[in-house]
Each structure stands twice: as structure tokens, then as C-alpha cells.
XYZ file of C-alpha atoms in Angstrom:
289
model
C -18.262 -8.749 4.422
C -21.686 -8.884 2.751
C -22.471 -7.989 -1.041
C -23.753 -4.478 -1.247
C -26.569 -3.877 -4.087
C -26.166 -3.021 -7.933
C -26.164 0.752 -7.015
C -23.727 0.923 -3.867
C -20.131 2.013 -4.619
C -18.210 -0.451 -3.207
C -15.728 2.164 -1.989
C -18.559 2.872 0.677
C -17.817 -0.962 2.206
C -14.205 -0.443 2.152
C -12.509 0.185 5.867
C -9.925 2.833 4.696
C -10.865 3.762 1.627
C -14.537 5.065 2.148
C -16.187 7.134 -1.111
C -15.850 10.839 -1.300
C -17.705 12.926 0.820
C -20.528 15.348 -0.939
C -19.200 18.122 -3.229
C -20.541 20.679 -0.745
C -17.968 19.312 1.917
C -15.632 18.977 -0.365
C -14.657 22.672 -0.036
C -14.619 22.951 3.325
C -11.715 20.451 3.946
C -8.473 21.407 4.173
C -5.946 19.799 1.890
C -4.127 16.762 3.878
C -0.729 17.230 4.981
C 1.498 15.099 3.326
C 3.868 12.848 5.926
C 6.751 15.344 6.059
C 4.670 18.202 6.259
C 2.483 16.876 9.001
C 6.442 16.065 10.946
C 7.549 19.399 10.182
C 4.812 21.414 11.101
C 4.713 19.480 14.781
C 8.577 20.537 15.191
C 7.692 24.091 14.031
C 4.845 24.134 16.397
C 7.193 23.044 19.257
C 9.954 25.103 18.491
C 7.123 28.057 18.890
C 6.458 26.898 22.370
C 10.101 26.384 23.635
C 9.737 22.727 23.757
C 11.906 20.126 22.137
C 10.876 17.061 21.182
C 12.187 13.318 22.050
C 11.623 10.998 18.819
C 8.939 8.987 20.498
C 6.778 11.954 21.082
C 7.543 13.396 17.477
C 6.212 9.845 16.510
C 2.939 9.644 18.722
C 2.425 13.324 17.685
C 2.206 12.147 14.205
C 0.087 8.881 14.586
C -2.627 11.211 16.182
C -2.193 13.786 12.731
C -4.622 12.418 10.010
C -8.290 12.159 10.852
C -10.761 9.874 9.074
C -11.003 12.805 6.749
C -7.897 13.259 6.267
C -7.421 9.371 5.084
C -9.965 9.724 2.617
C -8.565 13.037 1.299
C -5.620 12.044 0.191
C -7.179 8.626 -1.025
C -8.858 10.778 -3.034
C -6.423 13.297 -4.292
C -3.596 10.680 -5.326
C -6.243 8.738 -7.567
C -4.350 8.114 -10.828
C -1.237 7.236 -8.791
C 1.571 7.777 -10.880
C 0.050 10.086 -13.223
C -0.298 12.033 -10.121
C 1.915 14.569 -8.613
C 0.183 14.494 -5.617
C 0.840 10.754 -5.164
C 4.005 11.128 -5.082
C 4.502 14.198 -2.887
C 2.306 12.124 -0.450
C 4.803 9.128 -0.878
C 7.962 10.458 0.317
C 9.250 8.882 3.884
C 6.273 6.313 3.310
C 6.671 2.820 3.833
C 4.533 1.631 1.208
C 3.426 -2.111 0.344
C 5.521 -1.670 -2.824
C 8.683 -1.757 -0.412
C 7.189 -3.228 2.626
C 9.218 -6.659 1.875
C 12.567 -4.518 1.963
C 11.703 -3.449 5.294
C 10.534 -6.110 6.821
C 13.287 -8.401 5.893
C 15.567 -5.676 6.545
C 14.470 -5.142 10.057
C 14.475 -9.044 11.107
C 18.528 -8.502 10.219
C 19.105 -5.559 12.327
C 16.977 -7.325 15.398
C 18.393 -10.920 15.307
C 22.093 -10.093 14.087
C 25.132 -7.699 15.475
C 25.732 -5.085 13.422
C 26.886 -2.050 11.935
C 23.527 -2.036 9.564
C 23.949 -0.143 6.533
C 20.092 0.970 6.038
C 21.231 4.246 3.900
C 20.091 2.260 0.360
C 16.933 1.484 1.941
C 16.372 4.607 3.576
C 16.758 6.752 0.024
C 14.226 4.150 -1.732
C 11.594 5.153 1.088
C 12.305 8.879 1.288
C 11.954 8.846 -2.830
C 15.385 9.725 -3.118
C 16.263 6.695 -5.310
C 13.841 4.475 -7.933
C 13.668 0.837 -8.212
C 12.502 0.016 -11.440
C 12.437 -3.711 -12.935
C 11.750 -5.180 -16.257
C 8.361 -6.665 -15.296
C 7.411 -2.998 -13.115
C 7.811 -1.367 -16.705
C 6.022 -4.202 -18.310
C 3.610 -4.385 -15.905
C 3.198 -0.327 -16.715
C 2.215 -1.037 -20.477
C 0.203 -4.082 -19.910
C -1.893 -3.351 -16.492
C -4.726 -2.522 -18.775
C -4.965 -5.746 -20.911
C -4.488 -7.490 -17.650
C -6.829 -6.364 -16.466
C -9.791 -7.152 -19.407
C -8.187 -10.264 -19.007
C -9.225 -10.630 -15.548
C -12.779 -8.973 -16.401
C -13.068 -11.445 -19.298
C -12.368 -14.484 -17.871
C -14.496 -13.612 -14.513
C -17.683 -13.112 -16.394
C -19.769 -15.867 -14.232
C -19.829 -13.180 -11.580
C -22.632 -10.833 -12.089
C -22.029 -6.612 -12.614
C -18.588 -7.672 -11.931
C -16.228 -4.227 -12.069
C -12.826 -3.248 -11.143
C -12.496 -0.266 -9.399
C -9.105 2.534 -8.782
C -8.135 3.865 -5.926
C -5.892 6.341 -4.824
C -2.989 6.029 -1.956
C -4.458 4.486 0.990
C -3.337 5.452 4.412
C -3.013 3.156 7.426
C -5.448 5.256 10.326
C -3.037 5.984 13.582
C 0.048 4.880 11.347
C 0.185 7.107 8.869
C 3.683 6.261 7.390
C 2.240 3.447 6.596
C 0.219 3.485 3.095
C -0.549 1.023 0.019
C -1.938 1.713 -3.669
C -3.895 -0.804 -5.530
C -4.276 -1.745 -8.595
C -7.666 -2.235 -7.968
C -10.594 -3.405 -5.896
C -12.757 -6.183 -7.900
C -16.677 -5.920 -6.946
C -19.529 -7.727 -8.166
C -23.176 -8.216 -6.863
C -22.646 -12.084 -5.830
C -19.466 -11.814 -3.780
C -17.444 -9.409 -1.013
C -14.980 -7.192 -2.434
C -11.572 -8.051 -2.882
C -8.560 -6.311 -4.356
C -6.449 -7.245 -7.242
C -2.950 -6.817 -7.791
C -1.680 -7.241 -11.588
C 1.828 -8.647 -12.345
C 2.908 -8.784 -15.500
C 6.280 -11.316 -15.740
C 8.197 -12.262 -19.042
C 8.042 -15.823 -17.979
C 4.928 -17.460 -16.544
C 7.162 -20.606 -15.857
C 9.641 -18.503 -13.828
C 7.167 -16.892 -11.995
C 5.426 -19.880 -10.992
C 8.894 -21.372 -10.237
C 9.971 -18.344 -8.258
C 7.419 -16.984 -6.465
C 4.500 -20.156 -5.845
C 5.012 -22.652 -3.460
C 6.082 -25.981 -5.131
C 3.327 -28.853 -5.413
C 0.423 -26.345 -3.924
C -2.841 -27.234 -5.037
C -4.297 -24.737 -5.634
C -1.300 -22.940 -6.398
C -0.461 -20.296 -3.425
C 2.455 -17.448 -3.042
C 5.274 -18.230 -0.666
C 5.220 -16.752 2.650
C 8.592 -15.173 1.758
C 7.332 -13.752 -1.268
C 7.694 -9.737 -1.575
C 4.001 -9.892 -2.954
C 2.939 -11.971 -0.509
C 4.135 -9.117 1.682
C 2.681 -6.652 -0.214
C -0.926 -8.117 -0.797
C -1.274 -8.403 3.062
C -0.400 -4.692 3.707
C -2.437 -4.069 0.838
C -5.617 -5.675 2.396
C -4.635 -4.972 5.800
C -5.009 -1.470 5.226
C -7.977 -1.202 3.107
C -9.768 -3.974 5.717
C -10.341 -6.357 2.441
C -10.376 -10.423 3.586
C -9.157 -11.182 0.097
C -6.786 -10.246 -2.899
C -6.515 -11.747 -6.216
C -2.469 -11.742 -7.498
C -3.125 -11.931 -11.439
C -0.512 -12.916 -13.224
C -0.268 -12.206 -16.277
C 2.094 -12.554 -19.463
C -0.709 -12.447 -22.254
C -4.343 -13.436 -22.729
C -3.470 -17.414 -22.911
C -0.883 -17.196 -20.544
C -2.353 -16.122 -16.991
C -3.160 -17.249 -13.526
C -4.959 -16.315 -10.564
C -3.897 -16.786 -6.836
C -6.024 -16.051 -4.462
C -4.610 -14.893 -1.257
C -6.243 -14.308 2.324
C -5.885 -11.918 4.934
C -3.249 -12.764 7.822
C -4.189 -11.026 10.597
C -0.517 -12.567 12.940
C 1.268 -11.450 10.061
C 0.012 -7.648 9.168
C 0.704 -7.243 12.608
C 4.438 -8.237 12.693
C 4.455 -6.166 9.580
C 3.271 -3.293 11.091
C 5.188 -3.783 14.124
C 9.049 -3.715 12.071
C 7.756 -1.175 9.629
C 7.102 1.276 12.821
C 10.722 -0.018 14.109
C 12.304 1.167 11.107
C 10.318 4.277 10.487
C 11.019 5.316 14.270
C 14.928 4.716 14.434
C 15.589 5.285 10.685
C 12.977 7.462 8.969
C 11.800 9.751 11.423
C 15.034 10.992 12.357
C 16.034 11.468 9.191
C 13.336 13.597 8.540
C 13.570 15.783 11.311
C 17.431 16.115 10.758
C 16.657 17.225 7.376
C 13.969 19.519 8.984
C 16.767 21.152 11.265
């Protein structure tokens, strides 16, 4: 990806999460459906017709829903992300990179061992019905900010360097699929990358935890759930690169850089539209009935 001039928002160089069109367009767009809308409104449109719909065709109804417009709509109206309503109306039956891991482990269990598979837990944290919240997700809440100076501060060599929020991203032709940064980092000397802030009590226990041991530099584990979600992260904003910053306070941080995995995005993508198909989408359209 090449370094876009002092004046170019580096939104514009972004695959899937493009700048906002001009105000004049604006207007003329119609708000975005959000991803139980868009499935209900292709079962009402069926039921109109006197057809009914398999699953599968529900499903490649849906993936041909959102145009390019539509991704950058809703981009755009869930910026502020939590603060947002819209962000999390958009959110619901979304398998986000927040919860990615959960799936994707989750679906390797259902494919290589016999079951019953009790997926209801799972299937309430996707649909929004239940909340997940950790110590370091609520300390990660108050301290995002000062991370992020942090970052800004001790990055200074690169020049105009700025960090930049973004709304909920939308994967194009898998639109149950969706991420929301913390932030994409831009400056005038290198490609944009995102950044993803996490805020433990322990340095020493995230290190221990979460890096592999002996790495030099030090890199996530494969098996990490932020390993997971930095790759769905960049693989659906099209960024090569993501910077995990850890941080506890302003002498206790580190950076890992992490690069896109093209092999495994792919086998993400390919168990998160497993799960979505047999689990999601027919809950949805149950609840629909």
C-alpha cells in the first residue's frame, strides 16, 4: 500500500472503509438495513410472492444485500461505536472480530467431534442477547484514551503521524461478518495500519498468556483470541498490518506488530459462514416466523 500525501484522508486508501461520500449524496441514500432487517425483509418479500425459501437461498439472498454504499453507510453511521445506538442495532446476529475466536474454535468442535453441540451460549452472545464483559474490557473502556497518547507519544519519529476512528466495518458479500477498530494509525512515511488497544492489569501475565514464549520480537500466539481478532480486523478493512498495544500505564507498554494471514482469514471466514448458516440464520428467521 503506498503513503498517501499530508492532505489525503487515509480512510480514502482503506478497502472497506472508504471516506464519506459528498454531503449532497448524502441525502439521497437510503439508510442501510441492519442484518436482521435486510433477512426479514427478503422473507417478507417471498412470502409476497408465494415462495418459500430454503436456508441456502435466504443466505445467498443476503450476501448479495449491501452494496458498496451500503458498507460505507453504516461505517459511517455506527462511528462512536458504543456510544452509538446505531452500532449496536447493526450488531445483532453479527459475527464480529470481538467474538470471532468463540466461533471459530467453536466450529472446529462441532466439525471434528460427535456431538450433541450445545451452541445456545454462543448463539445469545452473537444475537446480543447476552454481554461478555471482563475486567480488562472495562479497563480497557477507561484507559483507551491514554493508550492511545501513549502510542502517539512514543511513535513520534513518524511524521503527521494520527490515529484515526472508524465506525462498524462490514465484510462486502458477507455481511454477517463485521469488525470495529480501535483505530487506523496513518502517517506520511508509512502504509496505514490499524491499532487495537488492550489494556491488562498485568503486563507480565499478558506477555505470559497471550505472546509466544522466547519470540524475538515478541509475537501473539496463533491461538490467541486477538490474534483472531486482529486478522478479521485487517482482513476486512484490506489493512497488511495491525499494531496490538498493550498497555497497563505509560511505563508499562508494548507493541506487537502483527501481519495479515491471508490462509487464515479465509478459514475464518469459511467456519464463521458455517456457523452463521446452520446456527444464526435459522434462528433469525424462526424468530422472524
Amino acid at each position: 500500500m503506498a503513503a498517501a500525501s499530508d492532505d489525503t484522508d487515509p480512510s480514502d486508501r482503506i478497502a472497506g472503509v472508504p471516506s464519506p461520500p459528498a454531503q449532497e449524496q448524502r441525502t439521497e441514500m437510503r439508510p442501510p438495513k441492519t442484518l436482521k432487517g435486510a433477512i426479514c425483509d427478503i422473507l417478507k418479500l417471498a412470502e409476497q410472492a408465494g415462495n418459500q425459501l430454503s436456508p441456502q437461498q435466504v443466505f445467498e439472498s443476503l450476501c448479495e444485500q449491501y452494496s458498496t454504499d451500503d458498507i460505507q453507510a453504516i461505517e459511517r453511521i455506527t462511528a462512536g461505536q458504543s456510544q452509538n445506538k446505531c452500532w449496536f442495532e447493526h450488531r445483532v446476529g453479527m459475527i464480529t472480530a470481538s467474538v470471532v475466536h468463540n466461533v471459530y474454535t467453536r466450529v472446529d468442535t462441532i466439525q471434528t467431534k460427535m456431538g450433541p453441540h450445545d451452541v445456545r451460549a454462543l448463539l445469545k452472545l452473537v444475537m446480543r442477547e447476552s454481554k461478555v464483559t471482563t475486567a480488562d474490557m472495562r479497563r480497557g473502556g477507561k484507559l483507551e484514551g491514554a493508550a492511545k497518547s501513549a502510542y502517539l507519544s512514543q511513535n513520534k519519529k513518524h511524521n503527521n503521524l494520527q490515529i484515526h476512528d472508524h465506525g462498524l466495518c462490514v465484510l462486502q458479500h458477507r455481511p454477517f461478518l463485521g469488525a470495529s477498530p480501535d483505530g487506523v494509525v496513518s502517517c506520511a512515511c508509512c502504509p496505514a495500519r490499524l491499532i487495537e488497544v488492550k489494556c491488562p492489569k498485568s503486563l507480565e501475565q499478558f506477555v505470559r498468556s497471550e505472546v509466544c514464549h522466547g519470540s524475538d520480537p515478541m509475537q501473539l500466539k496463533k491461538k490467541s483470541r486477538y490474534f483472531s481478532q486482529v486478522q478479521v480486523q485487517m482482513g476486512i478493512t484490506g489493512l497488511a498490518k495491525a499494531d496490538v498495544f498493550v498497555y497497563v500505564n505509560d511505563m508499562q507498554t508494548i507493541t506487537l506488530n502483527v501481519s495479515f494471514s491471508e490462509e487464515y482469514f479465509d478459514s475464518v471466514v469459511e467456519r464463521a459462514t458455517f456457523f452463521f448458516l446452520h446456527y444464526v440464520l435459522p434462528h433469525i428467521v424462526q424468530s422472524a416466523a
